mmCIF file of C-alpha atoms and ligand atoms in Angstrom:
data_model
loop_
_atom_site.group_PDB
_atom_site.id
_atom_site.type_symbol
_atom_site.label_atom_id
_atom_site.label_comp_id
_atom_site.label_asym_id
_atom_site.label_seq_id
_atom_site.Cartn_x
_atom_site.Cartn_y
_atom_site.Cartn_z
ATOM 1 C CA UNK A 1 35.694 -185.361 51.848
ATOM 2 C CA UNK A 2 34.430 -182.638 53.545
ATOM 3 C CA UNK A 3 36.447 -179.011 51.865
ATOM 4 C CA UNK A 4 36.414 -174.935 52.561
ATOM 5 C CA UNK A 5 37.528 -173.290 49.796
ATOM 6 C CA UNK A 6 38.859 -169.967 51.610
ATOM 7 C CA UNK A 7 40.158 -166.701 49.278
ATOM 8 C CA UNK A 8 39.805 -163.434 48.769
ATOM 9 C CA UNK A 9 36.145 -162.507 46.265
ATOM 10 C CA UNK A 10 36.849 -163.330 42.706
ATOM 11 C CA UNK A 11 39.905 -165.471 43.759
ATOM 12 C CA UNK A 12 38.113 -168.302 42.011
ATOM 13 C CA UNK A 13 36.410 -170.163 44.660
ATOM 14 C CA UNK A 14 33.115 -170.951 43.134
ATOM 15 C CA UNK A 15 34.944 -172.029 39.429
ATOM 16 C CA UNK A 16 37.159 -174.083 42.100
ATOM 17 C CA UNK A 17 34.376 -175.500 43.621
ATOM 18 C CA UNK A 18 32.060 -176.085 41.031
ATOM 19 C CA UNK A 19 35.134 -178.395 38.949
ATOM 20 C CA UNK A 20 36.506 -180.383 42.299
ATOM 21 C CA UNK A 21 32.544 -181.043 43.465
ATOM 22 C CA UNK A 22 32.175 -182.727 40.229
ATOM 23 C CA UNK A 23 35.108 -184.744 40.128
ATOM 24 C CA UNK A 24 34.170 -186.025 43.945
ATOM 25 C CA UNK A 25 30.437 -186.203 43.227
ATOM 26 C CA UNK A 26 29.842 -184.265 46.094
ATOM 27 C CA UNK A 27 27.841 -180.842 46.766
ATOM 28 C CA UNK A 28 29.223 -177.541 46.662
ATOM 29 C CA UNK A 29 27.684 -175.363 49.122
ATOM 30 C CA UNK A 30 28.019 -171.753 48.507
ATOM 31 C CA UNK A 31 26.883 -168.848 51.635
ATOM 32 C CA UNK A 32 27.216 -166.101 48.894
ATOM 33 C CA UNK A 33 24.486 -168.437 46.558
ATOM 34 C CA UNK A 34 22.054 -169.468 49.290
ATOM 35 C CA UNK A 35 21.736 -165.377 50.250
ATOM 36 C CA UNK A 36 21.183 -164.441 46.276
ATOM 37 C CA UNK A 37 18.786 -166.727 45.900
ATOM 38 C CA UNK A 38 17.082 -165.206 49.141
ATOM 39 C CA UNK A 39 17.663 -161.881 47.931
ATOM 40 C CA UNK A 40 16.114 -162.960 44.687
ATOM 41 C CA UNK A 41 13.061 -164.723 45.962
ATOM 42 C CA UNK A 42 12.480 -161.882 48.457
ATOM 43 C CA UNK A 43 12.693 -163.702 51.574
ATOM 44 C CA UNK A 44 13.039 -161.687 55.387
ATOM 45 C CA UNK A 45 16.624 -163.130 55.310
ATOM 46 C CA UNK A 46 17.232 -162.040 51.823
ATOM 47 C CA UNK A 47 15.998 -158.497 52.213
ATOM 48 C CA UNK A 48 18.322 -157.831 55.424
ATOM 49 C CA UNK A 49 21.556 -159.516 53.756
ATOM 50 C CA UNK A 50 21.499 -157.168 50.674
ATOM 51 C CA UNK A 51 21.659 -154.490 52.723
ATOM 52 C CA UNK A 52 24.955 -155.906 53.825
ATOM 53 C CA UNK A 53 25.942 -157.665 50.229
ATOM 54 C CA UNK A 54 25.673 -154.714 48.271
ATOM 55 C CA UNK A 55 27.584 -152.389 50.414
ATOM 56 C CA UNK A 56 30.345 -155.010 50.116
ATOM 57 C CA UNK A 57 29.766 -156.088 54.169
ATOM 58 C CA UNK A 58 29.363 -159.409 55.202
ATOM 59 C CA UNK A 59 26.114 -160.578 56.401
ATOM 60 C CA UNK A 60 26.063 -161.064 60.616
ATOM 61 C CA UNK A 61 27.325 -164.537 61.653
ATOM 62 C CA UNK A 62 24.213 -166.172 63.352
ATOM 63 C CA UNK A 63 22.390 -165.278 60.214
ATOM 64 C CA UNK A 64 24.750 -167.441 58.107
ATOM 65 C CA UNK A 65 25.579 -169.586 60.905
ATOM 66 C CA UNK A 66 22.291 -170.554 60.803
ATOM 67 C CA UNK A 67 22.089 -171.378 56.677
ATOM 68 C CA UNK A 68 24.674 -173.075 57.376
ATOM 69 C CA UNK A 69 23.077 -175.542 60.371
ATOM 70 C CA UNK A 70 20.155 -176.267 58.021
ATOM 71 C CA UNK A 71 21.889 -177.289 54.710
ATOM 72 C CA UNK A 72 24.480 -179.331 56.695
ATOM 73 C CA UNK A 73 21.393 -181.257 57.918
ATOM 74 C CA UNK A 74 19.949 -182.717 54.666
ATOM 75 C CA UNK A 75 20.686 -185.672 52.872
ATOM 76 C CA UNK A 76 22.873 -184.919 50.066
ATOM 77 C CA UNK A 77 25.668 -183.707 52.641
ATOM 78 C CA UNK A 78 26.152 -187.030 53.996
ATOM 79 C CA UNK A 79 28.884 -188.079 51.724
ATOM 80 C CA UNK A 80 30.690 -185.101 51.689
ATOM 81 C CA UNK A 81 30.948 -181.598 50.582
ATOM 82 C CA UNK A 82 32.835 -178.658 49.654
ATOM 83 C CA UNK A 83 32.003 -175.134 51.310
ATOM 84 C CA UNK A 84 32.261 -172.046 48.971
ATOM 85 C CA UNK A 85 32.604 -169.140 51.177
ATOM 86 C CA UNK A 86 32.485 -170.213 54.690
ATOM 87 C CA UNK A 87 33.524 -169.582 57.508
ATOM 88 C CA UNK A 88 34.757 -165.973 56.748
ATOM 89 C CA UNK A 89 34.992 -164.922 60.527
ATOM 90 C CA UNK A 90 36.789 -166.787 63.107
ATOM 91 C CA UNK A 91 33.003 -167.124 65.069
ATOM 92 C CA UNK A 92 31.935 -169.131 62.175
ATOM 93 C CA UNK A 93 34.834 -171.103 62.045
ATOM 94 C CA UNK A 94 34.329 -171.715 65.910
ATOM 95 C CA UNK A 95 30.631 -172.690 65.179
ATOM 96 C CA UNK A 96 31.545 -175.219 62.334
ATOM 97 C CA UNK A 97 33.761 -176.758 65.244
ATOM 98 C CA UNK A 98 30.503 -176.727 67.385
ATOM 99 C CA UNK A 99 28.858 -178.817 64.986
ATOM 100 C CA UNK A 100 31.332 -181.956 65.242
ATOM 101 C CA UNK A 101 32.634 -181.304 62.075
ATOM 102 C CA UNK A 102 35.935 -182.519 61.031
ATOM 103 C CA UNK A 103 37.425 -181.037 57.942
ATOM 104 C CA UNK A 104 40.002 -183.107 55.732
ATOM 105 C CA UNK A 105 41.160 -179.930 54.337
ATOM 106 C CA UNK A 106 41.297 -175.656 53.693
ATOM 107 C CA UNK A 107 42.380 -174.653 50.168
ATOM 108 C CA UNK A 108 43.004 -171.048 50.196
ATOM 109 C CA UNK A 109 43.175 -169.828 46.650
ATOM 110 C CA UNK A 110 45.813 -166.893 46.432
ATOM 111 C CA UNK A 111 45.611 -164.106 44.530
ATOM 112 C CA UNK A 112 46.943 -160.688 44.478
ATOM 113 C CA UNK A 113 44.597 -157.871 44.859
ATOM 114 C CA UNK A 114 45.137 -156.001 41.596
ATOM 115 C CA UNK A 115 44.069 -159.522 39.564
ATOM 116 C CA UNK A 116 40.827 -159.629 41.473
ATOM 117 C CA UNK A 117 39.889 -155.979 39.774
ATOM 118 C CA UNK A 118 40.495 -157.241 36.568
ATOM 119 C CA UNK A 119 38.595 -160.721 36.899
ATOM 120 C CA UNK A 120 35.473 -158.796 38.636
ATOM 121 C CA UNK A 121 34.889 -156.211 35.947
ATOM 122 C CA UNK A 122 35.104 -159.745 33.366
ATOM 123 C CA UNK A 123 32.699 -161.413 35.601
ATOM 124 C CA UNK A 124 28.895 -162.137 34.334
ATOM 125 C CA UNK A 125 26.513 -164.433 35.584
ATOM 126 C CA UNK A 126 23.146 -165.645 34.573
ATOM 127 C CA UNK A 127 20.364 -164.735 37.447
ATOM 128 C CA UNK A 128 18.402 -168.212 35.863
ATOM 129 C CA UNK A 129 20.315 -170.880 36.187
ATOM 130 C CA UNK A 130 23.246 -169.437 38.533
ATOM 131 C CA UNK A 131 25.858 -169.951 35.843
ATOM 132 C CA UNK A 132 29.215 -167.603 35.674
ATOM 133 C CA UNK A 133 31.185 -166.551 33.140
ATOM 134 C CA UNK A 134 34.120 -164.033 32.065
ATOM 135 C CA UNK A 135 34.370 -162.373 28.945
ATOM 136 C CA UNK A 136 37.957 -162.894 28.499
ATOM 137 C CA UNK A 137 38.525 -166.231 30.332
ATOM 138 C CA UNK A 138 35.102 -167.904 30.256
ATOM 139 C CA UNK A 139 33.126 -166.400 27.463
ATOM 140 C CA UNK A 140 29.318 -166.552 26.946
ATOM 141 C CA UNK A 141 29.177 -168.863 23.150
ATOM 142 C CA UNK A 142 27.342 -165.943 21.913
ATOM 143 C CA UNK A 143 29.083 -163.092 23.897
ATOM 144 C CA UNK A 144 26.002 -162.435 26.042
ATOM 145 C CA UNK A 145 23.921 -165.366 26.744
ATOM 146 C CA UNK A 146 23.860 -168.013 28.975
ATOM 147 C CA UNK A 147 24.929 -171.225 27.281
ATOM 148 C CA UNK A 148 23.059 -173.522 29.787
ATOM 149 C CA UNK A 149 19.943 -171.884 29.459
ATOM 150 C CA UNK A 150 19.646 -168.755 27.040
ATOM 151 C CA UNK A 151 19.014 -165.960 30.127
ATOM 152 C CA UNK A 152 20.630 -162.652 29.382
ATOM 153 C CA UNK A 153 23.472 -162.289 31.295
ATOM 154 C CA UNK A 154 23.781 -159.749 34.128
ATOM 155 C CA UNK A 155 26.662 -158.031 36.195
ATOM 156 C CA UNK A 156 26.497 -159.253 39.835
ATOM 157 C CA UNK A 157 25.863 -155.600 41.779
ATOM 158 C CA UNK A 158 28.303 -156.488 44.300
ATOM 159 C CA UNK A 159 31.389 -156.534 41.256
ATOM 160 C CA UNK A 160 30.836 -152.523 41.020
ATOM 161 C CA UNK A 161 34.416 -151.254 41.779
ATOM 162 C CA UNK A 162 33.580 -149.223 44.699
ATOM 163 C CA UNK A 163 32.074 -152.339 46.286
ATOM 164 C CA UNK A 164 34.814 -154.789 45.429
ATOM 165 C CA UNK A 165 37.233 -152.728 47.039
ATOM 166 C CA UNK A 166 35.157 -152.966 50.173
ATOM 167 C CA UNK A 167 34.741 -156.539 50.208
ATOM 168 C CA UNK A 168 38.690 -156.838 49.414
ATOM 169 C CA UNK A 169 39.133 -154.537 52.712
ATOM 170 C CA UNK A 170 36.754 -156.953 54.610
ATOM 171 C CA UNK A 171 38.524 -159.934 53.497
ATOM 172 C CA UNK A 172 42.285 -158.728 54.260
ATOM 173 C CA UNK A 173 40.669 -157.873 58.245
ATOM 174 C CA UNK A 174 38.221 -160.695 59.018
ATOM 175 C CA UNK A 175 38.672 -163.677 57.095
ATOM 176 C CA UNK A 176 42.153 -163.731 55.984
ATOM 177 C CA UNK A 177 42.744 -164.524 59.819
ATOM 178 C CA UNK A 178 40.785 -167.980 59.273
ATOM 179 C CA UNK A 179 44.397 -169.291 57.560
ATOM 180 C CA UNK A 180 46.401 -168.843 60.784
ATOM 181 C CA UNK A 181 43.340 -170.658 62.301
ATOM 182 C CA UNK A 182 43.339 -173.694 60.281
ATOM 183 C CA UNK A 183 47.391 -173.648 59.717
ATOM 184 C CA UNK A 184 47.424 -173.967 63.588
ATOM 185 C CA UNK A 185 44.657 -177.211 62.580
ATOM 186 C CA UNK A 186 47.226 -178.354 59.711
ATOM 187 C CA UNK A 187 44.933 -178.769 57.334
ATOM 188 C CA UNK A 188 45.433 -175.159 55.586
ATOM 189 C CA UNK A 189 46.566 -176.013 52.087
ATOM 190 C CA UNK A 190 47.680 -172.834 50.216
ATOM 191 C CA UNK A 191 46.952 -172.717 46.368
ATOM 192 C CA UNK A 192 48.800 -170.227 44.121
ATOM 193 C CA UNK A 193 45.531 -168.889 41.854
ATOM 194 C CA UNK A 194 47.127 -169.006 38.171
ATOM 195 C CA UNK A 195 45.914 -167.082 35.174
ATOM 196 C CA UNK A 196 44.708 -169.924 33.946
ATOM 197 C CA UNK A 197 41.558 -171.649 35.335
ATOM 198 C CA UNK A 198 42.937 -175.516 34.229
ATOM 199 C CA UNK A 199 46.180 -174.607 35.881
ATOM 200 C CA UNK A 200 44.390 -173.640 39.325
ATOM 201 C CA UNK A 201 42.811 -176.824 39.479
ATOM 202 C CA UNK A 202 45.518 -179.047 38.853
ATOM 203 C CA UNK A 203 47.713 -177.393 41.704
ATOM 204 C CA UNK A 204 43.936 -177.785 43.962
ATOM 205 C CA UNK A 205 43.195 -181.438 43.080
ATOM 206 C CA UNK A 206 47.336 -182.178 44.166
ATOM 207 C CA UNK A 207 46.720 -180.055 47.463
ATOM 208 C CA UNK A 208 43.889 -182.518 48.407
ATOM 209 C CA UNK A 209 45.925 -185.617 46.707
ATOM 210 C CA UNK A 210 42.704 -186.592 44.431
HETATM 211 P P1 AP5 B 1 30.223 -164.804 47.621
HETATM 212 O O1 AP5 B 1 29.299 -165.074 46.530
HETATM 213 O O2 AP5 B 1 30.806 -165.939 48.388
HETATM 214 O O3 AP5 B 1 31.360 -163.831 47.084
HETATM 215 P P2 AP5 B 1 32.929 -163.815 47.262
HETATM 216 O O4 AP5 B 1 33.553 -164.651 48.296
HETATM 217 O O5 AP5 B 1 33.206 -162.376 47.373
HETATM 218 O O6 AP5 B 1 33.408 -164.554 46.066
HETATM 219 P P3 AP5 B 1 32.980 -164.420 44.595
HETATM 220 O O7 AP5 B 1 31.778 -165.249 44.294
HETATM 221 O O8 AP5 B 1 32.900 -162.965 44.199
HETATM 222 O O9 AP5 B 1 34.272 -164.946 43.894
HETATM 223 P P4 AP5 B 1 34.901 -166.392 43.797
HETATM 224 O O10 AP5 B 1 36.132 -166.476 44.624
HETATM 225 O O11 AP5 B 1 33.883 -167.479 43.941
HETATM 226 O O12 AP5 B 1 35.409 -166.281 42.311
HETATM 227 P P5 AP5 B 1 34.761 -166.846 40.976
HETATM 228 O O13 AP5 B 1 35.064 -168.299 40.864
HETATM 229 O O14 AP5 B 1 33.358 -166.404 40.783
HETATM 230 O O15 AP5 B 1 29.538 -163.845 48.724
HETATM 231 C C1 AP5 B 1 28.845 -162.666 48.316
HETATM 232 C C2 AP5 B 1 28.427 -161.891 49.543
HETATM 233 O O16 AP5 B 1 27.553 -162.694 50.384
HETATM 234 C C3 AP5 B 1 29.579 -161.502 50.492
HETATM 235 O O17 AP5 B 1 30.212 -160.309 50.092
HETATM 236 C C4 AP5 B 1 28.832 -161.365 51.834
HETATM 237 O O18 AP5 B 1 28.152 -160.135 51.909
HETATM 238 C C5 AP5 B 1 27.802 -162.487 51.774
HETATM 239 N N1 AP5 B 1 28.336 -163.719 52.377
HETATM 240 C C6 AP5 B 1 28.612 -164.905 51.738
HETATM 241 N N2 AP5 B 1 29.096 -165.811 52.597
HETATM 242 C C7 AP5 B 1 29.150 -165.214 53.824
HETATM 243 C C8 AP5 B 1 29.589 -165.611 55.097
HETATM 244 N N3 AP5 B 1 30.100 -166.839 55.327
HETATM 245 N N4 AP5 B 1 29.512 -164.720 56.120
HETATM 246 C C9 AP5 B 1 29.001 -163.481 55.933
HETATM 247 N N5 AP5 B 1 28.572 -163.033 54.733
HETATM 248 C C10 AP5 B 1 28.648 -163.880 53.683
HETATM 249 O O19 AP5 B 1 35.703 -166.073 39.935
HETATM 250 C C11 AP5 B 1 35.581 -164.672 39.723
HETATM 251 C C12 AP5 B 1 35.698 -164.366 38.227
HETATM 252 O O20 AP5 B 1 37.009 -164.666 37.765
HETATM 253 C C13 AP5 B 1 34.757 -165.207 37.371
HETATM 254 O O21 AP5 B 1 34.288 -164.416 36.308
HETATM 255 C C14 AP5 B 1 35.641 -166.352 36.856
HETATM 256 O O22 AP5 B 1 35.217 -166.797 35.609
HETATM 257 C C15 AP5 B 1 37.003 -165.691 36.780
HETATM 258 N N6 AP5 B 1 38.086 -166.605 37.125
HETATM 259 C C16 AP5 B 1 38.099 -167.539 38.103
HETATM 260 N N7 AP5 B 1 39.288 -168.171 38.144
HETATM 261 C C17 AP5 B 1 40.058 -167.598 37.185
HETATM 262 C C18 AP5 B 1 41.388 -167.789 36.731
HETATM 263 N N8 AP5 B 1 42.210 -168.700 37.259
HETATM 264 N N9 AP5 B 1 41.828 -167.018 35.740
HETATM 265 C C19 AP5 B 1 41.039 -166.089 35.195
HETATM 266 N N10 AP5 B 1 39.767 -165.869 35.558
HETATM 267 C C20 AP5 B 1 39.281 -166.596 36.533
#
């Protein structure tokens, strides 16, 4: 199957993702984890997207466009996949179209704006291993560490307040737009994101009849 998981940040997307890629055995391929991992390794790509990620902006389109291309391309996509973050503009969208792709389904994961506050300031993630965690819903074994692989857990700089809000903004003008666009395709399936993370799922995996 080949999946977007659309929503607004924190909606839940990558806990989504990482559960339903797992019970397909396919990849999940996540823009916003490619570009930290460039930030991180201190790439020319990563150094110009955090000047967008951590003022809460989105990264241009031909620069993701292009991550995009090349991770399509290998192997391990051939089967399948679920895509954790894009398209966010209706250009990318329109480039994903470009590629031949054709999409068995959108699962936009709904969630009001005041619940994304509370799930950001929760959120903590290991820089290591790329695991993510919430103090309240998805707590750390020992409160702090990560419990695949011991790293010190760290608040992601784009979950300051200030920033979220932003990226909230962002969302509501230029990607919430993508539903109309794939409604219009009839393959926009509309998730209600629950409090609980179990409860999410089940309503996702009977949205994409698995
Ligand atoms: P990205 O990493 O994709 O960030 P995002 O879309 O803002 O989404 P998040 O990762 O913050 O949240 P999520 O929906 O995956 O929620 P999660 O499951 O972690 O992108 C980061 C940046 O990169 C962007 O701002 C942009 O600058 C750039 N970028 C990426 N893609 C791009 C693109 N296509 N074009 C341009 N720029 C791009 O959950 C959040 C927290 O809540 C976690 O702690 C989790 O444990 C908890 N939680 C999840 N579900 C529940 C639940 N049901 N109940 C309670 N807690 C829950």
């Amino acid at each position: 199957m080949k999946i977007i998981f659309l929503g607004a940040p924190g909606a839940g997307k990558g806990t989504q993702a990482e559960i339903v890629s797992e019970r397909l055995g396919i990849p999940t391929i996540s823009t916003g984890a490619i570009i930290r991992e460039a930030i991180k390794s201190g790439t020319e790509m990563g150094l110009e997207a955090s000047r967008y990620t951590t003022a809460g902006k989105l990264v241009p389109d031909e620069v993701v466009i292009g991550i995009i291309r090349e991770r399509l391309a290998k192997p391990d996509c051939e089967g399948g996949y679920i895509l954790d973050g894009f398209p966010r503009t209706v250009p990318q969208a329109e480039a994903l179209d470009g590629m031949g792709i054709s999409l068995d389904a959108v699962v936009s994961i709904e969630v009001a704006d005041e619940t994304i506050a509370r799930r950001m300031s929760g959120r903590r993630v290991c820089d290591k291993c790329g695991a993510s965690y919430h103090l309240e819903f998805i707590p750390p074994k020992d409160g702090k560490n990560c419990d695949k692989c011991g790293t010190e857990l760290t608040i992601r700089r784009d979950d300051a307040p200030e920033v979220v809000l932003e990226r909230l903004r962002v969302y509501h003008e230029t990607t919430e737009p993508l539903k109309d666009f794939y409604s219009d395709k009839g393959i926009l399936k509309l998730v209600y994101g629950c409090e609980k993370i179990e409860d999410t799922t089940k309503l996702t995996l009977e949205a994409l009849g698995v």
